[in-house]
Amino acid sequence: MLQLNTLRLKPIHIVWVGMVIAIAGCTSPQAQMRESSPPVTTPTAVSPTPSTPEDALEQAQDWLDLLPGETVRDLSFTQTGALSYQGTILLSEIPVSTSSDGAVTYAKRLIVSPTSPSGRYTILKACEEVTDEGLCWAIYKVDRTQQTVQTVSIGKYGGLDWVQWSADDRYAVFLEKMEGTAWFIVMDLQSGKSSISDEMPTQPELDSFTWTGDRTFTVTLADQSQFQGDIEIYFPPK
């Protein structure tokens, strides 16, 4: 019989293994709960290498590169560095990071997520370089219905290029992995707020991810136990 580990996403603890921290600009899984996304800044210290699309945990998803002069999923990255949607400018410039002296680095490449079920939302990762050598520090949520772009956080480095959308377009589930440790991150797509779980005891098998309800999901871990998430415990219905 499979062992069940139940994730209970709420402000102060989860039944599965420990506490859950609400983040908007997460700096570590142990950070205190806080809201709103801070400006994107470049760390002064050398940072660990973030997860890459080649990571063995990451299942193939249709995350696409978007370079200046190109259009992907109705989003255009202009030669002047702007982001537009069907001819409407959403961002005139796309910052990636800001150095200690105030110098801003702007995106040279964007990574575009699959769209949400209705086609309303897309996640963009803004990258410092055209190649994979540059870090993609800044994360943006595009809302096509409202024609807005919001800076959001997905863990410390933007998570893997992997997302699962709830059927009603209200929530998205991401995975952050660093130095052999993995966390699930859940985002409320209306507010842009997110929460991060404690680290999982073993690695998740992402191809086993299954929505078991409108707000619940399960994933098989490497030890064949079941990780269960309940979004409404943290984001209760109003």
PDB file of C-alpha atoms in Angstrom:
ATOM      1  CA  MET A   1       0.000   0.000   0.000  1.00  0.00           C
ATOM      2  CA  LEU A   2       1.349   3.452  -0.939  1.00  0.00           C
ATOM      3  CA  GLN A   3       2.256   5.821   1.861  1.00  0.00           C
ATOM      4  CA  LEU A   4       0.363   9.144   1.651  1.00  0.00           C
ATOM      5  CA  ASN A   5       2.029  12.473   2.323  1.00  0.00           C
ATOM      6  CA  THR A   6      -0.574  15.235   2.443  1.00  0.00           C
ATOM      7  CA  LEU A   7       0.410  18.796   1.540  1.00  0.00           C
ATOM      8  CA  ARG A   8      -1.818  21.300   3.301  1.00  0.00           C
ATOM      9  CA  LEU A   9      -1.066  24.693   1.853  1.00  0.00           C
ATOM     10  CA  LYS A  10      -1.882  27.294   4.500  1.00  0.00           C
ATOM     11  CA  PRO A  11      -0.093  30.287   5.972  1.00  0.00           C
ATOM     12  CA  ILE A  12       1.558  28.565   8.919  1.00  0.00           C
ATOM     13  CA  HIS A  13       1.856  24.826   8.336  1.00  0.00           C
ATOM     14  CA  ILE A  14       1.171  21.832   6.180  1.00  0.00           C
ATOM     15  CA  VAL A  15       0.093  18.497   7.539  1.00  0.00           C
ATOM     16  CA  TRP A  16       2.427  16.652   5.129  1.00  0.00           C
ATOM     17  CA  VAL A  17       5.748  17.684   6.574  1.00  0.00           C
ATOM     18  CA  GLY A  18       5.877  21.210   7.939  1.00  0.00           C
ATOM     19  CA  MET A  19       5.093  24.814   7.305  1.00  0.00           C
ATOM     20  CA  VAL A  20       4.151  26.547   4.069  1.00  0.00           C
ATOM     21  CA  ILE A  21       5.415  30.037   3.404  1.00  0.00           C
ATOM     22  CA  ALA A  22       3.528  32.578   1.301  1.00  0.00           C
ATOM     23  CA  ILE A  23       5.858  34.380  -1.058  1.00  0.00           C
ATOM     24  CA  ALA A  24       5.878  37.058  -3.626  1.00  0.00           C
ATOM     25  CA  GLY A  25       9.652  37.352  -3.903  1.00  0.00           C
ATOM     26  CA  CYS A  26      10.866  34.140  -2.314  1.00  0.00           C
ATOM     27  CA  THR A  27      14.459  34.187  -1.110  1.00  0.00           C
ATOM     28  CA  SER A  28      14.465  30.796   0.615  1.00  0.00           C
ATOM     29  CA  PRO A  29      11.954  28.087   1.563  1.00  0.00           C
ATOM     30  CA  GLN A  30      12.337  29.134   5.205  1.00  0.00           C
ATOM     31  CA  ALA A  31      11.451  32.812   4.629  1.00  0.00           C
ATOM     32  CA  GLN A  32       8.600  34.334   6.646  1.00  0.00           C
ATOM     33  CA  MET A  33       5.227  34.833   4.935  1.00  0.00           C
ATOM     34  CA  ARG A  34       4.951  38.068   3.029  1.00  0.00           C
ATOM     35  CA  GLU A  35       3.098  39.547   0.075  1.00  0.00           C
ATOM     36  CA  SER A  36       3.796  41.576  -3.076  1.00  0.00           C
ATOM     37  CA  SER A  37       6.603  41.093  -5.575  1.00  0.00           C
ATOM     38  CA  PRO A  38       9.703  43.255  -4.953  1.00  0.00           C
ATOM     39  CA  PRO A  39      11.745  44.808  -7.774  1.00  0.00           C
ATOM     40  CA  VAL A  40      13.995  42.355  -9.550  1.00  0.00           C
ATOM     41  CA  THR A  41      17.588  42.788  -8.368  1.00  0.00           C
ATOM     42  CA  THR A  42      20.835  41.045  -9.142  1.00  0.00           C
ATOM     43  CA  PRO A  43      22.377  39.265  -6.115  1.00  0.00           C
ATOM     44  CA  THR A  44      25.780  40.589  -5.117  1.00  0.00           C
ATOM     45  CA  ALA A  45      27.086  37.116  -4.302  1.00  0.00           C
ATOM     46  CA  VAL A  46      27.657  34.280  -6.734  1.00  0.00           C
ATOM     47  CA  SER A  47      24.423  32.302  -6.878  1.00  0.00           C
ATOM     48  CA  PRO A  48      23.970  28.554  -7.326  1.00  0.00           C
ATOM     49  CA  THR A  49      23.195  27.422 -10.833  1.00  0.00           C
ATOM     50  CA  PRO A  50      19.392  27.338 -11.286  1.00  0.00           C
ATOM     51  CA  SER A  51      17.476  24.446 -12.731  1.00  0.00           C
ATOM     52  CA  THR A  52      17.719  24.033 -16.491  1.00  0.00           C
ATOM     53  CA  PRO A  53      15.383  22.544 -19.099  1.00  0.00           C
ATOM     54  CA  GLU A  54      17.727  19.537 -19.308  1.00  0.00           C
ATOM     55  CA  ASP A  55      17.037  18.603 -15.694  1.00  0.00           C
ATOM     56  CA  ALA A  56      15.969  14.968 -15.444  1.00  0.00           C
ATOM     57  CA  LEU A  57      12.925  15.900 -13.368  1.00  0.00           C
ATOM     58  CA  GLU A  58      11.510  18.135 -16.036  1.00  0.00           C
ATOM     59  CA  GLN A  59       9.023  16.599 -18.424  1.00  0.00           C
ATOM     60  CA  ALA A  60       8.873  17.919 -21.971  1.00  0.00           C
ATOM     61  CA  GLN A  61       6.518  20.871 -22.158  1.00  0.00           C
ATOM     62  CA  ASP A  62       6.084  23.366 -24.915  1.00  0.00           C
ATOM     63  CA  TRP A  63       8.018  26.308 -23.433  1.00  0.00           C
ATOM     64  CA  LEU A  64       9.268  28.333 -26.375  1.00  0.00           C
ATOM     65  CA  ASP A  65      12.091  30.823 -26.856  1.00  0.00           C
ATOM     66  CA  LEU A  66      11.044  34.268 -28.069  1.00  0.00           C
ATOM     67  CA  LEU A  67      13.734  36.504 -29.551  1.00  0.00           C
ATOM     68  CA  PRO A  68      13.505  40.145 -30.692  1.00  0.00           C
ATOM     69  CA  GLY A  69      11.513  40.404 -33.886  1.00  0.00           C
ATOM     70  CA  GLU A  70       9.606  37.169 -33.250  1.00  0.00           C
ATOM     71  CA  THR A  71       6.042  36.307 -32.230  1.00  0.00           C
ATOM     72  CA  VAL A  72       5.029  33.295 -30.134  1.00  0.00           C
ATOM     73  CA  ARG A  73       1.479  32.564 -28.961  1.00  0.00           C
ATOM     74  CA  ASP A  74       0.296  36.012 -30.121  1.00  0.00           C
ATOM     75  CA  LEU A  75       3.000  37.676 -27.990  1.00  0.00           C
ATOM     76  CA  SER A  76       5.566  39.725 -29.897  1.00  0.00           C
ATOM     77  CA  PHE A  77       9.027  40.726 -28.678  1.00  0.00           C
ATOM     78  CA  THR A  78       9.869  43.788 -30.752  1.00  0.00           C
ATOM     79  CA  GLN A  79      13.292  44.790 -32.019  1.00  0.00           C
ATOM     80  CA  THR A  80      13.152  47.731 -29.597  1.00  0.00           C
ATOM     81  CA  GLY A  81      12.653  45.407 -26.606  1.00  0.00           C
ATOM     82  CA  ALA A  82       8.919  45.871 -26.065  1.00  0.00           C
ATOM     83  CA  LEU A  83       6.289  43.176 -25.459  1.00  0.00           C
ATOM     84  CA  SER A  84       3.071  43.421 -27.438  1.00  0.00           C
ATOM     85  CA  TYR A  85      -0.095  41.370 -27.806  1.00  0.00           C
ATOM     86  CA  GLN A  86      -1.926  41.523 -31.118  1.00  0.00           C
ATOM     87  CA  GLY A  87      -0.483  44.965 -31.819  1.00  0.00           C
ATOM     88  CA  THR A  88      -1.035  46.417 -28.336  1.00  0.00           C
ATOM     89  CA  ILE A  89       2.106  47.284 -26.355  1.00  0.00           C
ATOM     90  CA  LEU A  90       1.949  45.611 -22.938  1.00  0.00           C
ATOM     91  CA  LEU A  91       5.464  46.577 -21.797  1.00  0.00           C
ATOM     92  CA  SER A  92       7.643  49.170 -23.472  1.00  0.00           C
ATOM     93  CA  GLU A  93      10.731  47.537 -21.942  1.00  0.00           C
ATOM     94  CA  ILE A  94      11.334  44.268 -20.095  1.00  0.00           C
ATOM     95  CA  PRO A  95      13.773  44.546 -17.160  1.00  0.00           C
ATOM     96  CA  VAL A  96      15.597  41.417 -16.033  1.00  0.00           C
ATOM     97  CA  SER A  97      17.755  42.715 -13.201  1.00  0.00           C
ATOM     98  CA  THR A  98      19.127  45.856 -11.577  1.00  0.00           C
ATOM     99  CA  SER A  99      22.709  46.122 -10.320  1.00  0.00           C
ATOM    100  CA  SER A 100      23.798  47.832  -7.120  1.00  0.00           C
ATOM    101  CA  ASP A 101      24.708  50.982  -9.063  1.00  0.00           C
ATOM    102  CA  GLY A 102      21.223  51.175 -10.569  1.00  0.00           C
ATOM    103  CA  ALA A 103      22.100  49.872 -14.026  1.00  0.00           C
ATOM    104  CA  VAL A 104      19.226  47.907 -15.533  1.00  0.00           C
ATOM    105  CA  THR A 105      19.697  44.820 -17.688  1.00  0.00           C
ATOM    106  CA  TYR A 106      16.878  44.321 -20.176  1.00  0.00           C
ATOM    107  CA  ALA A 107      15.675  41.074 -21.708  1.00  0.00           C
ATOM    108  CA  LYS A 108      17.476  39.708 -24.738  1.00  0.00           C
ATOM    109  CA  ARG A 109      15.393  36.530 -24.797  1.00  0.00           C
ATOM    110  CA  LEU A 110      12.011  35.471 -23.411  1.00  0.00           C
ATOM    111  CA  ILE A 111      10.832  31.972 -22.551  1.00  0.00           C
ATOM    112  CA  VAL A 112       7.099  31.563 -23.118  1.00  0.00           C
ATOM    113  CA  SER A 113       5.054  28.981 -21.198  1.00  0.00           C
ATOM    114  CA  PRO A 114       2.117  27.036 -22.572  1.00  0.00           C
ATOM    115  CA  THR A 115      -1.075  29.065 -22.187  1.00  0.00           C
ATOM    116  CA  SER A 116      -3.696  28.353 -19.533  1.00  0.00           C
ATOM    117  CA  PRO A 117      -6.749  26.278 -20.561  1.00  0.00           C
ATOM    118  CA  SER A 118      -8.791  29.280 -21.731  1.00  0.00           C
ATOM    119  CA  GLY A 119      -5.791  30.936 -23.349  1.00  0.00           C
ATOM    120  CA  ARG A 120      -5.929  33.843 -20.895  1.00  0.00           C
ATOM    121  CA  TYR A 121      -2.637  33.465 -19.010  1.00  0.00           C
ATOM    122  CA  THR A 122       0.965  32.898 -20.005  1.00  0.00           C
ATOM    123  CA  ILE A 123       4.136  32.966 -17.930  1.00  0.00           C
ATOM    124  CA  LEU A 124       7.207  34.691 -19.361  1.00  0.00           C
ATOM    125  CA  LYS A 125      10.780  34.296 -18.166  1.00  0.00           C
ATOM    126  CA  ALA A 126      12.982  37.243 -19.129  1.00  0.00           C
ATOM    127  CA  CYS A 127      16.616  36.322 -19.728  1.00  0.00           C
ATOM    128  CA  GLU A 128      19.831  38.332 -19.657  1.00  0.00           C
ATOM    129  CA  GLU A 129      21.359  36.638 -22.687  1.00  0.00           C
ATOM    130  CA  VAL A 130      20.224  35.162 -25.984  1.00  0.00           C
ATOM    131  CA  THR A 131      21.833  31.842 -25.054  1.00  0.00           C
ATOM    132  CA  ASP A 132      21.193  29.561 -22.078  1.00  0.00           C
ATOM    133  CA  GLU A 133      24.302  30.983 -20.406  1.00  0.00           C
ATOM    134  CA  GLY A 134      22.365  34.013 -19.159  1.00  0.00           C
ATOM    135  CA  LEU A 135      20.083  33.781 -16.141  1.00  0.00           C
ATOM    136  CA  CYS A 136      16.361  34.405 -16.443  1.00  0.00           C
ATOM    137  CA  TRP A 137      15.810  36.369 -13.245  1.00  0.00           C
ATOM    138  CA  ALA A 138      12.526  38.137 -14.007  1.00  0.00           C
ATOM    139  CA  ILE A 139       9.173  36.339 -14.223  1.00  0.00           C
ATOM    140  CA  TYR A 140       6.068  37.944 -15.689  1.00  0.00           C
ATOM    141  CA  LYS A 141       2.415  36.872 -15.822  1.00  0.00           C
ATOM    142  CA  VAL A 142       0.596  37.956 -18.979  1.00  0.00           C
ATOM    143  CA  ASP A 143      -3.177  38.384 -18.762  1.00  0.00           C
ATOM    144  CA  ARG A 144      -4.535  38.555 -22.300  1.00  0.00           C
ATOM    145  CA  THR A 145      -8.078  39.357 -21.165  1.00  0.00           C
ATOM    146  CA  GLN A 146      -7.029  42.415 -19.187  1.00  0.00           C
ATOM    147  CA  GLN A 147      -4.053  43.070 -21.484  1.00  0.00           C
ATOM    148  CA  THR A 148      -1.769  43.489 -18.489  1.00  0.00           C
ATOM    149  CA  VAL A 149       1.605  42.158 -17.387  1.00  0.00           C
ATOM    150  CA  GLN A 150       2.486  41.579 -13.732  1.00  0.00           C
ATOM    151  CA  THR A 151       5.850  40.784 -12.165  1.00  0.00           C
ATOM    152  CA  VAL A 152       5.527  37.568 -10.133  1.00  0.00           C
ATOM    153  CA  SER A 153       7.811  35.124  -8.335  1.00  0.00           C
ATOM    154  CA  ILE A 154       8.217  31.385  -8.834  1.00  0.00           C
ATOM    155  CA  GLY A 155      10.669  30.356  -6.160  1.00  0.00           C
ATOM    156  CA  LYS A 156      14.151  31.854  -6.187  1.00  0.00           C
ATOM    157  CA  TYR A 157      15.157  31.150  -9.774  1.00  0.00           C
ATOM    158  CA  GLY A 158      11.839  30.961 -11.589  1.00  0.00           C
ATOM    159  CA  GLY A 159      11.285  27.222 -11.319  1.00  0.00           C
ATOM    160  CA  LEU A 160      11.604  24.568 -13.982  1.00  0.00           C
ATOM    161  CA  ASP A 161      10.022  25.070 -17.384  1.00  0.00           C
ATOM    162  CA  TRP A 162       6.982  23.153 -16.161  1.00  0.00           C
ATOM    163  CA  VAL A 163       3.472  24.250 -15.194  1.00  0.00           C
ATOM    164  CA  GLN A 164       0.096  22.710 -14.454  1.00  0.00           C
ATOM    165  CA  TRP A 165      -2.991  24.930 -14.736  1.00  0.00           C
ATOM    166  CA  SER A 166      -6.240  24.402 -12.865  1.00  0.00           C
ATOM    167  CA  ALA A 167      -9.124  23.803 -15.261  1.00  0.00           C
ATOM    168  CA  ASP A 168     -10.789  27.126 -14.376  1.00  0.00           C
ATOM    169  CA  ASP A 169      -7.638  29.228 -14.946  1.00  0.00           C
ATOM    170  CA  ARG A 170      -7.503  30.296 -11.289  1.00  0.00           C
ATOM    171  CA  TYR A 171      -4.301  28.569 -10.118  1.00  0.00           C
ATOM    172  CA  ALA A 172      -1.025  27.317 -11.529  1.00  0.00           C
ATOM    173  CA  VAL A 173       1.382  24.798 -10.003  1.00  0.00           C
ATOM    174  CA  PHE A 174       5.131  25.075 -10.611  1.00  0.00           C
ATOM    175  CA  LEU A 175       8.203  23.213  -9.388  1.00  0.00           C
ATOM    176  CA  GLU A 176      11.417  24.720  -8.054  1.00  0.00           C
ATOM    177  CA  LYS A 177      14.488  22.507  -7.782  1.00  0.00           C
ATOM    178  CA  MET A 178      17.913  23.443  -6.529  1.00  0.00           C
ATOM    179  CA  GLU A 179      20.850  21.304  -5.441  1.00  0.00           C
ATOM    180  CA  GLY A 180      18.777  18.128  -5.283  1.00  0.00           C
ATOM    181  CA  THR A 181      15.886  19.640  -3.312  1.00  0.00           C
ATOM    182  CA  ALA A 182      12.426  20.248  -4.774  1.00  0.00           C
ATOM    183  CA  TRP A 183       9.420  22.344  -3.779  1.00  0.00           C
ATOM    184  CA  PHE A 184       5.985  22.856  -5.298  1.00  0.00           C
ATOM    185  CA  ILE A 185       4.829  26.432  -5.759  1.00  0.00           C
ATOM    186  CA  VAL A 186       1.174  27.367  -6.219  1.00  0.00           C
ATOM    187  CA  MET A 187       0.184  30.711  -7.731  1.00  0.00           C
ATOM    188  CA  ASP A 188      -3.167  32.469  -7.523  1.00  0.00           C
ATOM    189  CA  LEU A 189      -3.401  33.762 -11.075  1.00  0.00           C
ATOM    190  CA  GLN A 190      -5.857  36.525 -10.214  1.00  0.00           C
ATOM    191  CA  SER A 191      -3.684  38.151  -7.555  1.00  0.00           C
ATOM    192  CA  GLY A 192      -0.255  36.909  -8.603  1.00  0.00           C
ATOM    193  CA  LYS A 193       0.459  35.750  -5.041  1.00  0.00           C
ATOM    194  CA  SER A 194       2.144  32.417  -4.514  1.00  0.00           C
ATOM    195  CA  SER A 195       2.999  29.921  -1.788  1.00  0.00           C
ATOM    196  CA  ILE A 196       5.816  27.425  -1.516  1.00  0.00           C
ATOM    197  CA  SER A 197       5.833  24.071   0.235  1.00  0.00           C
ATOM    198  CA  ASP A 198       8.521  22.657   2.460  1.00  0.00           C
ATOM    199  CA  GLU A 199      11.037  20.579   0.569  1.00  0.00           C
ATOM    200  CA  MET A 200       9.879  17.138  -0.482  1.00  0.00           C
ATOM    201  CA  PRO A 201      11.574  14.093   1.088  1.00  0.00           C
ATOM    202  CA  THR A 202      12.263  12.571  -2.326  1.00  0.00           C
ATOM    203  CA  GLN A 203      12.057  13.791  -5.900  1.00  0.00           C
ATOM    204  CA  PRO A 204       8.664  13.980  -7.639  1.00  0.00           C
ATOM    205  CA  GLU A 205       7.870  12.059 -10.797  1.00  0.00           C
ATOM    206  CA  LEU A 206       6.327  14.921 -12.733  1.00  0.00           C
ATOM    207  CA  ASP A 207       4.729  12.738 -15.373  1.00  0.00           C
ATOM    208  CA  SER A 208       2.536  11.336 -12.580  1.00  0.00           C
ATOM    209  CA  PHE A 209       1.007  14.741 -11.735  1.00  0.00           C
ATOM    210  CA  THR A 210      -2.779  14.398 -11.664  1.00  0.00           C
ATOM    211  CA  TRP A 211      -5.532  16.818 -10.745  1.00  0.00           C
ATOM    212  CA  THR A 212      -7.838  14.907  -8.403  1.00  0.00           C
ATOM    213  CA  GLY A 213     -10.303  17.785  -8.091  1.00  0.00           C
ATOM    214  CA  ASP A 214     -10.691  21.457  -8.947  1.00  0.00           C
ATOM    215  CA  ARG A 215      -8.221  22.382  -6.192  1.00  0.00           C
ATOM    216  CA  THR A 216      -6.434  19.131  -5.335  1.00  0.00           C
ATOM    217  CA  PHE A 217      -3.625  17.208  -6.992  1.00  0.00           C
ATOM    218  CA  THR A 218      -1.375  14.252  -6.390  1.00  0.00           C
ATOM    219  CA  VAL A 219       2.142  13.338  -7.495  1.00  0.00           C
ATOM    220  CA  THR A 220       4.104  10.128  -7.036  1.00  0.00           C
ATOM    221  CA  LEU A 221       7.489  10.608  -5.378  1.00  0.00           C
ATOM    222  CA  ALA A 222      10.634   8.653  -6.138  1.00  0.00           C
ATOM    223  CA  ASP A 223      10.035   6.400  -3.123  1.00  0.00           C
ATOM    224  CA  GLN A 224       6.563   5.661  -4.600  1.00  0.00           C
ATOM    225  CA  SER A 225       4.749   7.517  -1.816  1.00  0.00           C
ATOM    226  CA  GLN A 226       2.021   9.959  -2.809  1.00  0.00           C
ATOM    227  CA  PHE A 227       2.356  13.728  -2.392  1.00  0.00           C
ATOM    228  CA  GLN A 228      -1.098  15.288  -2.135  1.00  0.00           C
ATOM    229  CA  GLY A 229      -1.805  19.010  -2.449  1.00  0.00           C
ATOM    230  CA  ASP A 230      -4.927  20.910  -1.419  1.00  0.00           C
ATOM    231  CA  ILE A 231      -4.843  24.469  -2.763  1.00  0.00           C
ATOM    232  CA  GLU A 232      -7.962  25.698  -0.969  1.00  0.00           C
ATOM    233  CA  ILE A 233      -6.395  25.246   2.461  1.00  0.00           C
ATOM    234  CA  TYR A 234      -4.108  28.155   1.640  1.00  0.00           C
ATOM    235  CA  PHE A 235      -6.342  30.011  -0.818  1.00  0.00           C
ATOM    236  CA  PRO A 236      -9.798  29.473   0.739  1.00  0.00           C
ATOM    237  CA  PRO A 237     -12.812  30.251  -1.470  1.00  0.00           C
ATOM    238  CA  LYS A 238     -14.483  33.597  -0.806  1.00  0.00           C
TER     239      LYS A 238
END
